Every structure is written in structure tokens, then in C-alpha cells.
PDB file of C-alpha atoms in Angstrom:
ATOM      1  CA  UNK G   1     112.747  94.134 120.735  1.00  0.00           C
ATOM      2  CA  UNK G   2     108.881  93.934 122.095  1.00  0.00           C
ATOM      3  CA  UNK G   3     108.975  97.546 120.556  1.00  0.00           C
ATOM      4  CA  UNK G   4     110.064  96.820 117.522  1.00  0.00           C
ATOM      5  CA  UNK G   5     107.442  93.361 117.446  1.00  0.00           C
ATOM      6  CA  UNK G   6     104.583  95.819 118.454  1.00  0.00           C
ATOM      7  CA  UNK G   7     105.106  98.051 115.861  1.00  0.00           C
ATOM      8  CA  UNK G   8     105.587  95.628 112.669  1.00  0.00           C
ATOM      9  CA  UNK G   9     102.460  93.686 114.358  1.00  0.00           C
ATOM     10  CA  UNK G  10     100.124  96.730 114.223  1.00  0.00           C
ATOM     11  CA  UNK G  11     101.318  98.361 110.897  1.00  0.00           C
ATOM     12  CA  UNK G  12     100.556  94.728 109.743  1.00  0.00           C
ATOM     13  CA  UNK G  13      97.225  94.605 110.819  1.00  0.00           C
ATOM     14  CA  UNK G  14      96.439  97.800 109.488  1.00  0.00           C
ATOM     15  CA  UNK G  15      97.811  97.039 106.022  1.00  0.00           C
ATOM     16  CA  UNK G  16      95.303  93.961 106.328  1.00  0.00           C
ATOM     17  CA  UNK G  17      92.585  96.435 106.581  1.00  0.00           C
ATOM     18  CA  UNK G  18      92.697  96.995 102.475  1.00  0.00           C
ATOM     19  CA  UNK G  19      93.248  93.022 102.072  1.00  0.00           C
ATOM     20  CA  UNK G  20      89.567  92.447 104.500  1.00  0.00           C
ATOM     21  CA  UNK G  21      87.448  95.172 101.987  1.00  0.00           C
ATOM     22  CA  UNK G  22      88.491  93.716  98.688  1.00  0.00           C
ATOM     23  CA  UNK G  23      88.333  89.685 100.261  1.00  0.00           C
ATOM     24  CA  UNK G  24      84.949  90.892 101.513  1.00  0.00           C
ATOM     25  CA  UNK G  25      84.102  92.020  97.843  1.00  0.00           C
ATOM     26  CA  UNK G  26      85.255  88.379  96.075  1.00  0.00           C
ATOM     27  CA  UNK G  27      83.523  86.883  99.190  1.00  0.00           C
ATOM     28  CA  UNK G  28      79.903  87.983  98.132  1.00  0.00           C
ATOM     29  CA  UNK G  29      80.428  87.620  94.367  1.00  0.00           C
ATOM     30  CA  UNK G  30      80.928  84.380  95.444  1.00  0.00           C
ATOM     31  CA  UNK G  31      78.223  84.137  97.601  1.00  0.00           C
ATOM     32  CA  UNK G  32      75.608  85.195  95.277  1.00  0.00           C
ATOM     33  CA  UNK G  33      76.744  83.976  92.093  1.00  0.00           C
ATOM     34  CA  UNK G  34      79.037  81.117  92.718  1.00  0.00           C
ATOM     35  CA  UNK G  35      81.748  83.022  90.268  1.00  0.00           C
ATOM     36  CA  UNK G  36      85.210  83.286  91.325  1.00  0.00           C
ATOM     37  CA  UNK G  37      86.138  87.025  90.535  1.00  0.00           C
ATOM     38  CA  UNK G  38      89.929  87.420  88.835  1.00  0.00           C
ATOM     39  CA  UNK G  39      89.049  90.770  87.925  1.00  0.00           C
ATOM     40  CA  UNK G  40      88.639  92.293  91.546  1.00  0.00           C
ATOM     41  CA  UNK G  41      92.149  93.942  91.438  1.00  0.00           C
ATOM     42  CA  UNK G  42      91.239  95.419  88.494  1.00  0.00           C
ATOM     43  CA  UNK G  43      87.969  96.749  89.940  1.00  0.00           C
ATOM     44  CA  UNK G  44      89.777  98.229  92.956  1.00  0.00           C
ATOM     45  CA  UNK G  45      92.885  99.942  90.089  1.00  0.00           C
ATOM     46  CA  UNK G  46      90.325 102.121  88.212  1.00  0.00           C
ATOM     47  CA  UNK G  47      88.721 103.525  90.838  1.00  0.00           C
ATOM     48  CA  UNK G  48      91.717 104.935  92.436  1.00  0.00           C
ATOM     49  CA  UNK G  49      92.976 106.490  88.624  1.00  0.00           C
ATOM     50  CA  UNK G  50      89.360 107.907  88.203  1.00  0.00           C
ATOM     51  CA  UNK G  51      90.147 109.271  92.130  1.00  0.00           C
ATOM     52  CA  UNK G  52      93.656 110.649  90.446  1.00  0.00           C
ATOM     53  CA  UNK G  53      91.688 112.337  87.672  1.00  0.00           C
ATOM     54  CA  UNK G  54      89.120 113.942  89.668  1.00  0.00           C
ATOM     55  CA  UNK G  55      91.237 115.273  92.371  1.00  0.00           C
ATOM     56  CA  UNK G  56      94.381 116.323  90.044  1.00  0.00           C
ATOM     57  CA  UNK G  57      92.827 117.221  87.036  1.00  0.00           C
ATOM     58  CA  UNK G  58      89.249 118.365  87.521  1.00  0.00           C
ATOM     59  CA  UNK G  59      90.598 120.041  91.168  1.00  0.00           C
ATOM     60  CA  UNK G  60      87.689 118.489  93.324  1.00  0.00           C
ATOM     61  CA  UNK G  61      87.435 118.144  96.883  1.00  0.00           C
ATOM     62  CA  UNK G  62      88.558 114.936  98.225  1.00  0.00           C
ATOM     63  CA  UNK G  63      84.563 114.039  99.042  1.00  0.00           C
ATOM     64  CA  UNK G  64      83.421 114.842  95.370  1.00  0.00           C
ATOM     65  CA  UNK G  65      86.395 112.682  93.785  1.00  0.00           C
ATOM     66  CA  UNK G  66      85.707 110.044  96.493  1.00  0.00           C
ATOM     67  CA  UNK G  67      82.027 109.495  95.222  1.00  0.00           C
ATOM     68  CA  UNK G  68      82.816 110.124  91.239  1.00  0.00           C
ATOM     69  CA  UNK G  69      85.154 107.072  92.167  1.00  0.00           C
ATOM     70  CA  UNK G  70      83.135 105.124  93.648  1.00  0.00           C
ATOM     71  CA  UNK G  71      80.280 105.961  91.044  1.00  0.00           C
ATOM     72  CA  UNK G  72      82.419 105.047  88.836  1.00  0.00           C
ATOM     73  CA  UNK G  73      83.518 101.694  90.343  1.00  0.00           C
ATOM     74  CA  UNK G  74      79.503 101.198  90.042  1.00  0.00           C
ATOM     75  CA  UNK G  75      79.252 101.848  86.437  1.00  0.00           C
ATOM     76  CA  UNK G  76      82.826  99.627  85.559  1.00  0.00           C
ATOM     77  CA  UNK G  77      80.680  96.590  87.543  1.00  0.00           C
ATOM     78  CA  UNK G  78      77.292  97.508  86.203  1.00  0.00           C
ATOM     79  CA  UNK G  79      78.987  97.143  82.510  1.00  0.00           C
ATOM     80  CA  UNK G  80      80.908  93.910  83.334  1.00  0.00           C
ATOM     81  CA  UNK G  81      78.193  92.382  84.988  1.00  0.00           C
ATOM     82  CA  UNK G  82      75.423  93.158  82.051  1.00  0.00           C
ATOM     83  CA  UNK G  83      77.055  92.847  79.280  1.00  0.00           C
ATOM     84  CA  UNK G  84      79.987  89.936  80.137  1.00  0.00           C
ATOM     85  CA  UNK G  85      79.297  87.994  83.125  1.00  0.00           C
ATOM     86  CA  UNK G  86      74.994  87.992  82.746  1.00  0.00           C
ATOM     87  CA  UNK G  87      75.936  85.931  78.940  1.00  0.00           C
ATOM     88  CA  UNK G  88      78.076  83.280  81.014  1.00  0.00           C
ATOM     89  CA  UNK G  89      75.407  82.238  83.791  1.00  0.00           C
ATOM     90  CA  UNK G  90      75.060  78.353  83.387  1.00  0.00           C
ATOM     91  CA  UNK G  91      78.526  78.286  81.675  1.00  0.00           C
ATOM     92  CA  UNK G  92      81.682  76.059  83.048  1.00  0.00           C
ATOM     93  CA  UNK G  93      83.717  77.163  86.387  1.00  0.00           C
ATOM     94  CA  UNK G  94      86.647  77.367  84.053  1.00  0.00           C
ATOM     95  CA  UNK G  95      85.017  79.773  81.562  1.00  0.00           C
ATOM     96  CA  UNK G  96      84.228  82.033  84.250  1.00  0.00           C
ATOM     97  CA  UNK G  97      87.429  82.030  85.443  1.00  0.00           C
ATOM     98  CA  UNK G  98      88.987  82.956  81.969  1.00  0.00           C
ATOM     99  CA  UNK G  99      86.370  85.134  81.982  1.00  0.00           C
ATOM    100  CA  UNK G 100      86.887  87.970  84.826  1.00  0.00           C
ATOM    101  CA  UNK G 101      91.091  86.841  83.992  1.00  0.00           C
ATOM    102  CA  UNK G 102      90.271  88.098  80.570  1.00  0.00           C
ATOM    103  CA  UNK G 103      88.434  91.285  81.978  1.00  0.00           C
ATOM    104  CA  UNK G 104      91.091  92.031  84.430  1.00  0.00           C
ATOM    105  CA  UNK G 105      93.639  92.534  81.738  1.00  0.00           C
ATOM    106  CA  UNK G 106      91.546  94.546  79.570  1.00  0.00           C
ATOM    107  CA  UNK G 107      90.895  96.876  82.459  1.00  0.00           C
ATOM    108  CA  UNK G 108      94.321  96.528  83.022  1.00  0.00           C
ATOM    109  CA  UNK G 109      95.403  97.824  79.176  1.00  0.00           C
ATOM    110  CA  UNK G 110      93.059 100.553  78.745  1.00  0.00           C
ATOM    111  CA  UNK G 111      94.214 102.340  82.362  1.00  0.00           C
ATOM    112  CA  UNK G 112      97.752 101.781  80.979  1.00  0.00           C
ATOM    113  CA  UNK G 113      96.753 103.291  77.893  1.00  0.00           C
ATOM    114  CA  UNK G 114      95.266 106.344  79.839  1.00  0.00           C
ATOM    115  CA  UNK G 115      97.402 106.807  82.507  1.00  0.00           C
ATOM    116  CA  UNK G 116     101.032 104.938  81.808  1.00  0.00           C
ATOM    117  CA  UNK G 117     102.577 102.967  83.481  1.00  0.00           C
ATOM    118  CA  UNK G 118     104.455 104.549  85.994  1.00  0.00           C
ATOM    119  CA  UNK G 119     103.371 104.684  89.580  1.00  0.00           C
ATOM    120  CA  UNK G 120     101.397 107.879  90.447  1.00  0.00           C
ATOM    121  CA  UNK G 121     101.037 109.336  93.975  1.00  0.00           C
ATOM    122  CA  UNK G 122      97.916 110.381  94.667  1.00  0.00           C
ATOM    123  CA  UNK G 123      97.082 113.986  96.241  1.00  0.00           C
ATOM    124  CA  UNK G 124      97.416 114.496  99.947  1.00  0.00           C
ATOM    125  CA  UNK G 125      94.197 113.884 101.478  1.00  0.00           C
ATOM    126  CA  UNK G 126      95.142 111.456 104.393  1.00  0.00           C
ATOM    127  CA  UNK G 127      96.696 113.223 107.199  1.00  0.00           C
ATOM    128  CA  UNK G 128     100.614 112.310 106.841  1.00  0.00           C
ATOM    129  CA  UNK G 129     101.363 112.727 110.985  1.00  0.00           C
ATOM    130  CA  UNK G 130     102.781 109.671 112.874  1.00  0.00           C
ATOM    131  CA  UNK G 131     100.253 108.495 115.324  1.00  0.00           C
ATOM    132  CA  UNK G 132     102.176 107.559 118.921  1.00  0.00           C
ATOM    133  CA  UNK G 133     101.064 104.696 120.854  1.00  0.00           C
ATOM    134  CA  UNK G 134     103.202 105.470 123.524  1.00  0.00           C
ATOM    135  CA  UNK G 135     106.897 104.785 121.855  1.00  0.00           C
ATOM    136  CA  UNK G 136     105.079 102.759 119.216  1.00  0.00           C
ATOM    137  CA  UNK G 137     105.168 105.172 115.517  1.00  0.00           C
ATOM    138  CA  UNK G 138     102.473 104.411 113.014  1.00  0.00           C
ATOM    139  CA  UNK G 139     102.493 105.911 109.871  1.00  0.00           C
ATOM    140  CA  UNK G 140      99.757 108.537 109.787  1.00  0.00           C
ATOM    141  CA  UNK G 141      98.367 107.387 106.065  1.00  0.00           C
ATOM    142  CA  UNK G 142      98.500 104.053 106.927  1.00  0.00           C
ATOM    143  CA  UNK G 143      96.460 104.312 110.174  1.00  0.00           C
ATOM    144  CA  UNK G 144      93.518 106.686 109.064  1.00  0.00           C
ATOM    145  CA  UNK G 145      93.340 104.331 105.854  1.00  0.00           C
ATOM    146  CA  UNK G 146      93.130 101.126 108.185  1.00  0.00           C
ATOM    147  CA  UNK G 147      89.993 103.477 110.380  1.00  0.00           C
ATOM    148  CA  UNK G 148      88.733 104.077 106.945  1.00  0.00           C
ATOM    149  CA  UNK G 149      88.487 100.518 105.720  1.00  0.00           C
ATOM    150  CA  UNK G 150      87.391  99.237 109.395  1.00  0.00           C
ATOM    151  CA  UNK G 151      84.345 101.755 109.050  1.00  0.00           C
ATOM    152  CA  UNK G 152      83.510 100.415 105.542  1.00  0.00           C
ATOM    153  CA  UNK G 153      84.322  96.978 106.693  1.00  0.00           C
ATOM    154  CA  UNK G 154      81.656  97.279 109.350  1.00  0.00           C
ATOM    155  CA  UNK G 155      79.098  98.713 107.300  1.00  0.00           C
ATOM    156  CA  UNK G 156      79.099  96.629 104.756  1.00  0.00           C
ATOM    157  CA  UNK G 157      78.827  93.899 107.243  1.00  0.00           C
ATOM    158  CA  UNK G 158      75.770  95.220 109.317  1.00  0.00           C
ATOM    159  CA  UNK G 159      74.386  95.570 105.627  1.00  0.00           C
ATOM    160  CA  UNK G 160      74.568  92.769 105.183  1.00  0.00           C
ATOM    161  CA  UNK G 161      73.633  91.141 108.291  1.00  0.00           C
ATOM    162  CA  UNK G 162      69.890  92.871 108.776  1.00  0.00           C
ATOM    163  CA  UNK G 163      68.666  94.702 105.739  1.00  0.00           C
ATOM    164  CA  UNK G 164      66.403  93.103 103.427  1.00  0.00           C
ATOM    165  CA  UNK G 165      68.563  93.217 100.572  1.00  0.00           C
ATOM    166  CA  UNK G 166      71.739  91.241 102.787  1.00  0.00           C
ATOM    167  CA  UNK G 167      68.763  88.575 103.732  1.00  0.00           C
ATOM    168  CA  UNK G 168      68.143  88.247 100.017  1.00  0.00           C
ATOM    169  CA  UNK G 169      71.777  87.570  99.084  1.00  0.00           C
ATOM    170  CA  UNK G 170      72.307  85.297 101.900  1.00  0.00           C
ATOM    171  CA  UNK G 171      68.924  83.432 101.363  1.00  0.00           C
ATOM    172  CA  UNK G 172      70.203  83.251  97.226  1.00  0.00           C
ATOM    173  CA  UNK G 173      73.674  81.678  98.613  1.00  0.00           C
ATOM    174  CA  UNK G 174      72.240  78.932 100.633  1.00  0.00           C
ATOM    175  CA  UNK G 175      69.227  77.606  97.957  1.00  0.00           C
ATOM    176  CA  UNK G 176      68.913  78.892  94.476  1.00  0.00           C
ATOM    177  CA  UNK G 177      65.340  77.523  93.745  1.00  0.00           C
ATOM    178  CA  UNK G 178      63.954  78.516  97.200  1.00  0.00           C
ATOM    179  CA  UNK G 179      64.530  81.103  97.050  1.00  0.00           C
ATOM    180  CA  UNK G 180      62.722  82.334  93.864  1.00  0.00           C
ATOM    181  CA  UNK G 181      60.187  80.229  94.901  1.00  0.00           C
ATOM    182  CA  UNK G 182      59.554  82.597  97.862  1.00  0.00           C
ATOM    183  CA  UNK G 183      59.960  85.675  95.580  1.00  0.00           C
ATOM    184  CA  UNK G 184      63.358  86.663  95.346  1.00  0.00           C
ATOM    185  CA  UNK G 185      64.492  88.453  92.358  1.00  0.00           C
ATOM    186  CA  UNK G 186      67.573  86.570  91.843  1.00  0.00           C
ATOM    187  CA  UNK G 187      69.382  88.281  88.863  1.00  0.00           C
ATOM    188  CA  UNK G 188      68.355  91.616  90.678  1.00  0.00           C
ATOM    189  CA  UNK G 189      70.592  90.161  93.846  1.00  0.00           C
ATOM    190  CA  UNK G 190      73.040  88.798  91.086  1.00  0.00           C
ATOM    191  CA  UNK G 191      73.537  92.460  89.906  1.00  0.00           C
ATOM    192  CA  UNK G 192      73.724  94.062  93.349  1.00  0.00           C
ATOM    193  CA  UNK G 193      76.167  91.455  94.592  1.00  0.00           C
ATOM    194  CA  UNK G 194      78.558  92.833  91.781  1.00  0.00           C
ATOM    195  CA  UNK G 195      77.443  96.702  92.734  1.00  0.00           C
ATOM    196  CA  UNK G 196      78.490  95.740  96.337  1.00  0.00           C
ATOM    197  CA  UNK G 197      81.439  94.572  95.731  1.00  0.00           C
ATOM    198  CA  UNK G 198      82.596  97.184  93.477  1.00  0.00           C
ATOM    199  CA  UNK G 199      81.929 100.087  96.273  1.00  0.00           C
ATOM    200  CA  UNK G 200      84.087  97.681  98.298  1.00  0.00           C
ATOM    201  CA  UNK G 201      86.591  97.471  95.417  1.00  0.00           C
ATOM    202  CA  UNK G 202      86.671 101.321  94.959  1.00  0.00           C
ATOM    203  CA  UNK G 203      87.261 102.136  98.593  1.00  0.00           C
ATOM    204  CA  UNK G 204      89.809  99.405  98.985  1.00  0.00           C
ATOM    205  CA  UNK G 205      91.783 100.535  95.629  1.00  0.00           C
ATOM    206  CA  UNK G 206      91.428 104.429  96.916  1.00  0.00           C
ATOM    207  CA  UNK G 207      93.006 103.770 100.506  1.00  0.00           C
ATOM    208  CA  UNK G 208      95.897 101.163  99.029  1.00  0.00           C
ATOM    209  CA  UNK G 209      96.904 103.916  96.629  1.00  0.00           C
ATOM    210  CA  UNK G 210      97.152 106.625  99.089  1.00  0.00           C
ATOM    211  CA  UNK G 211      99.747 104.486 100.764  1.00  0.00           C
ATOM    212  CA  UNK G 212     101.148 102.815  97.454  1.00  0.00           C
ATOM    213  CA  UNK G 213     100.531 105.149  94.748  1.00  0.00           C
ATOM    214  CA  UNK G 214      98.606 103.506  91.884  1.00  0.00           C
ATOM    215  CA  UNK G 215      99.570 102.195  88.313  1.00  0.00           C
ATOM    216  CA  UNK G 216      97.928  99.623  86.383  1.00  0.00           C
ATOM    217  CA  UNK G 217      99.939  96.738  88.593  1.00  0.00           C
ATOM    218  CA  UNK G 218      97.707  97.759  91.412  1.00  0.00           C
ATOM    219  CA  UNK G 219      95.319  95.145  89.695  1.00  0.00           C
ATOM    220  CA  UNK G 220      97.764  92.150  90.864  1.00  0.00           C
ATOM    221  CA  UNK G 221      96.880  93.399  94.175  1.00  0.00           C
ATOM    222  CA  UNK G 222      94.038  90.898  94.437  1.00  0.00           C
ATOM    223  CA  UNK G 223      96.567  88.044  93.596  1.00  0.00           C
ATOM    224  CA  UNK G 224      97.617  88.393  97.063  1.00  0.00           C
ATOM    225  CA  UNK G 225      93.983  88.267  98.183  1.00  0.00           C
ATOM    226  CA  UNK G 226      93.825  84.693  97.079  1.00  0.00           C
ATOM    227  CA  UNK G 227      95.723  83.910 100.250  1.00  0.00           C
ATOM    228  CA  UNK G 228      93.055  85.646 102.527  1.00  0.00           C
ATOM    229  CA  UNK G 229      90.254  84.152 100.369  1.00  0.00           C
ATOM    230  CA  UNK G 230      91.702  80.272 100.703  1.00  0.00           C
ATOM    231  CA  UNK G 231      92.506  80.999 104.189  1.00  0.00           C
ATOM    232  CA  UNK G 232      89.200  82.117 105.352  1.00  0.00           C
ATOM    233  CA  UNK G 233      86.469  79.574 103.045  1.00  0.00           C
ATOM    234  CA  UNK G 234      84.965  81.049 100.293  1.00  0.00           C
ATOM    235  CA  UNK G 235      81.940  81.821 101.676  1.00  0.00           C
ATOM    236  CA  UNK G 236      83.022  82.912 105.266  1.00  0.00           C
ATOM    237  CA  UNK G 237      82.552  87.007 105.644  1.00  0.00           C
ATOM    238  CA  UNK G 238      83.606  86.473 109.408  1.00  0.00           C
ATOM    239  CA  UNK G 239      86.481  84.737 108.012  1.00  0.00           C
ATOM    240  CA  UNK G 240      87.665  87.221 105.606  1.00  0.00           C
ATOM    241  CA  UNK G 241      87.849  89.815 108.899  1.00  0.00           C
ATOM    242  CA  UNK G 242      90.018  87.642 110.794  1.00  0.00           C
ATOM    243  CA  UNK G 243      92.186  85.982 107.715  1.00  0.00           C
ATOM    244  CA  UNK G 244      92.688  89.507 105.989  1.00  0.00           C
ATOM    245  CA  UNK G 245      94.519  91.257 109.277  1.00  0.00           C
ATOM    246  CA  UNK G 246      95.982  87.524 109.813  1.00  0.00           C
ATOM    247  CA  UNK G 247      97.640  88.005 106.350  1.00  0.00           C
ATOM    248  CA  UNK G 248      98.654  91.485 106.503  1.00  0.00           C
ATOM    249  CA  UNK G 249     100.302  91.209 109.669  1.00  0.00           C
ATOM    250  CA  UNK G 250     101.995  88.017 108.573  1.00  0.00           C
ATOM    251  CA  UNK G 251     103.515  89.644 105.649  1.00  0.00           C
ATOM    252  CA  UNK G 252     104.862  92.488 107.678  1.00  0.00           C
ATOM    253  CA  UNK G 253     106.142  90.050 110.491  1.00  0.00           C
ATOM    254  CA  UNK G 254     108.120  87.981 107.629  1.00  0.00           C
ATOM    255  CA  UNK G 255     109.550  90.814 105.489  1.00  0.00           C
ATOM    256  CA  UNK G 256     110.778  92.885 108.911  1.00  0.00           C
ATOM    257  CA  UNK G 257     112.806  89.762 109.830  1.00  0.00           C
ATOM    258  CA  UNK G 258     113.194  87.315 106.852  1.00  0.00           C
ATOM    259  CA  UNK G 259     113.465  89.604 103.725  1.00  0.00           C
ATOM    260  CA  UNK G 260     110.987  90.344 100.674  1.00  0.00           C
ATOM    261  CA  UNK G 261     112.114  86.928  99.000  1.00  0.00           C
ATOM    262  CA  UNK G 262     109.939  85.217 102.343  1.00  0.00           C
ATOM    263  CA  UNK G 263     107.664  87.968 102.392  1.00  0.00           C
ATOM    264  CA  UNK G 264     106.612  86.954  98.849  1.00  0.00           C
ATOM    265  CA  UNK G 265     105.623  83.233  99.182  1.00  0.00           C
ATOM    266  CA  UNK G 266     105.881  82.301 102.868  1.00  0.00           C
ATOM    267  CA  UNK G 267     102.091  83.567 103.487  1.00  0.00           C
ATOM    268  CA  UNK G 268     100.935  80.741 100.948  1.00  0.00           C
ATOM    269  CA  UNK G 269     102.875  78.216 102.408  1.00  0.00           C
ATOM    270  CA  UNK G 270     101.268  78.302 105.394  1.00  0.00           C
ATOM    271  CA  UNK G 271      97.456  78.627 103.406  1.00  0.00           C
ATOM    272  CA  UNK G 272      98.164  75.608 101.604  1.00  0.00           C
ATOM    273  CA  UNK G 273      99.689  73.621 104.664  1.00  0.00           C
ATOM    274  CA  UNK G 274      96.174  74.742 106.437  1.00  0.00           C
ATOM    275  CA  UNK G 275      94.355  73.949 103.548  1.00  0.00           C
ATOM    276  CA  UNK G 276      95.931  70.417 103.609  1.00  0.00           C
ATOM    277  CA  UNK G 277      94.143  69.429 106.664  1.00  0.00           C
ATOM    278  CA  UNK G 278      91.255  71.338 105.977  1.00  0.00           C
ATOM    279  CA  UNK G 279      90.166  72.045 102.371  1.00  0.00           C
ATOM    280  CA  UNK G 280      87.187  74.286 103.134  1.00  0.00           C
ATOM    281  CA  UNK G 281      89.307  76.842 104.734  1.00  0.00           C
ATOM    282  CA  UNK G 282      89.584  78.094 108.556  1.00  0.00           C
ATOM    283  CA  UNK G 283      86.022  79.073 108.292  1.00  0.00           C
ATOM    284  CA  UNK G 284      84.449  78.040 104.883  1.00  0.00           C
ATOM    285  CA  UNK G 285      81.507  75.482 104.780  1.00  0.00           C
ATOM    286  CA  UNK G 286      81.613  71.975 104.693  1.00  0.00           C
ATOM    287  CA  UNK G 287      79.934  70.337 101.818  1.00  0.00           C
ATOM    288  CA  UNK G 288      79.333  66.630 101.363  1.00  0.00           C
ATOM    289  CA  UNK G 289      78.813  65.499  97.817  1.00  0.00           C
ATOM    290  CA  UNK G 290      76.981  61.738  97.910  1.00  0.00           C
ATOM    291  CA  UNK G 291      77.907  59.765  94.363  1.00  0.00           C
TER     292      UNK G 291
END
């Protein structure tokens, strides 16, 4: 029985991995623009079909189709950024929600017009082996993708942390005026914002659909993503680490011994009971608004 708990507990923390990369990618959206991102699933599905393409069709290497992916992830955020979400600065929370929501399912139609509808596997490029932790199996894919995301993971966070461009973002996030006053180009940190969280999109879409397989429902992925996001505060990077494995291994803990049905809503009962005693989230700033 401690087995069995063991196992379920570390496959769920690994399938958190993919939740932490895309919650790190609505995380400093949000950050740096103050716009909720609905269209982050969406961002993470293409990549992994232009992955598909490259490696099935054009017969690259997995390293070439891994960049033209994540190139292309750039140029799908570059485009929505410019020419959508640039026209709604200064617009209504709500419109920039209906916004990216719009986005998402027109990213969501033209993939389904490309590739179907049916899920795809993609090409072998993950060693398949079960990895032994003494009697505990872990699937092989699932365990090199949770390395994978862990390396990006950490990257993206020591970018973040001490290079000039992370300072900028972070010094954008905590006071607007400031900090054009002391020189920051703010739409440039607006635009990479979106550019770093579509290389965190791309990688998180790639590695879910190695496990998964990909169609255009990979989008709603980020719908579950909401519960890391909620969980953590919305502007908590820290957070997202520790509420994204939180999550996954939840999930896996509740659907190995409730069902799917619990599996499917049980997670966001326990955000919103957290969220009832404290709004901000586990980790998410506290902001006083004086009337």
C-alpha cells in the first residue's frame, strides 16, 4: 500500500512538471501586463502540431523540430501580441479576457482545420524505459519529460531572477510609471513578457503531447491551470513551483483512489475553499485598496 502511495505520489508530481511551465508562462503575462491570458493552452497546442509536422513530415531531428517549434511558438506570440493584444492596452479586464478567449478558439479552429481532430501521437523521441526507484515503476516518457520541464523551469527562473531583462519585468510589475521614469522600455518588456511565455508554452505543449498525444483539445489544457494559477497568487513564480506539482500530484492521488468523476472537480474544491480564507492565493500579494 506505501508502494502503491509512492508511486501515484511521484508520477503526480511529475505530471505537475507541464502544469509549473505553462502556470509560469500566465504568471509573467500577468506580471508584466496585468492581462489574464485564456489563450495559453492554445499557445502550448500549436507548438506541439508544428513539432508533429517537422518531425513526421519534413523528417527532422528531434533538436531541429524542437527549435522550429519553439520558433514558431515565438512568431504565434509575436503576431498576437502586435497585432491583437498591443490595440487593447488601456481597455477593460473583461475585454481582455474575451480577448485571448476569442484568440484561443481561433487558434483552436485553424489547427483543427490543419490537422483534424483526432488525437495524434507524436514520434518517439523520449526514451519509453520504466525508470526503477527501487520497486517503485515510473513511466520512462513521463519522467524524462518531468527532467525536461524542471530544467526549463529553472532556467527560466534564474532568468528571471538576475538578468537585466528579468529586473526590467519585475521592476514593470511592481510600478508602471517608475519605472519608465528610470528608463525602462515598457512595451519592449510588454512584448518579451509574451515571447517568454510562449517558449514556456511551446516546451510545455511539446512534453504534454509526448505523453498525451496532441489534438486541438490540448488547448483546454490550460483550463486546468486555472487551479495552479488561483492556488499559487497571480503574481507568485515561487508559488506556481510549489502549487503546479501540488496539483498534479493531487489529481493523480484522487483519480488512483476516487475515480475520474473526483479527479475532475475535487482539485478546485479545495482552491476555492483556500481561496475562501485567503483571496490572494497561498502566495499571491496582498493589496489594500483605500476608498
Amino acid at each position: 500500500m506505501l508502494r502503491q502511495f509512492l508511486e501515484f505520489s511521484i508520477i503526480g508530481i511529475a505530471s505537475g512538471g507541464m502544469y509549473v511551465l505553462s502556470a509560469l508562462g500566465f504568471v509573467i503575462i500577468f506580471k508584466a501586463t496585468r492581462i489574464f491570458n485564456f489563450a495559453m493552452g492554445e499557445m502550448m497546442m500549436l507548438p506541439a502540431f508544428i513539432f508533429l509536422w517537422a518531425m513526421a513530415t519534413v523528417g527532422l531531428h528531434w533538436v531541429l523540430a524542437l527549435m522550429v517549434a519553439i520558433l514558431g511558438g515565438i512568431v504565434i506570440v509575436l503576431i498576437l501580441e502586435r497585432v491583437v493584444m498591443r490595440r487593447m492596452i488601456g481597455r477593460p479586464v473583461v475585454v481582455l479576457v474575451m480577448v485571448t478567449l476569442g484568440a484561443g478558439s481561433v487558434m483552436r479552429g485553424i489547427a483543427g482545420l490543419i490537422w483534424g481532430h483526432e488525437i495524434v501521437t507524436l514520434p518517439n523521441f523520449i526514451p519509453r524505459d520504466p525508470i526503477f526507484l527501487g520497486d517503485i515503476l515510473i513511466p520512462g516518457k513521463l519522467a524524462w519529460s518531468f527532467l525536461a520541464a524542471a530544467v526549463v523551469a529553472g532556467g527560466f527562473v534564474a532568468y528571471y531572477r538576475f538578468s537585466r531583462a528579468g529586473i526590467a519585468i519585475r521592476a514593470t510589475a511592481s510600478d508602471l510609471v517608475t519605472a519608465e521614469v528610470l528608463g525602462v522600455n515598457v512595451r519592449w518588456v510588454y512584448t518579451l513578457a509574451w515571447m517568454l511565455a510562449g517558449v514556456l508554452a511551446a516546451v510545455a505543449g511539446i512534453l504534454a503531447a509526448s505523453v498525451n498525444g496532441v489534438s486541438p483539445q490540448l488547448g483546454f489544457v490550460a483550463l486546468n491551470v486555472l487551479a495552479v494559477i488561483m492556488l499559487a497568487g497571480m503574481t507568485s513564480v515561487f508559488g506556481v513551483l510549489v502549487a503546479g506539482l501540488f496539483i498534479g500530484w493531487l489529481e493523480t492521488i484522487v483519480g488512483a483512489y476516487l475515480s475520474a468523476a473526483w479527479q475532475s472537480f475535487l482539485p478546485y474544491v479545495i482552491v476555492l475553499l483556500v481561496m475562501m480564507v485567503k483571496p490572494s492565493g497561498l502566495f499571491g500579494e496582498e493589496r489594500v485598496e483605500r476608498i
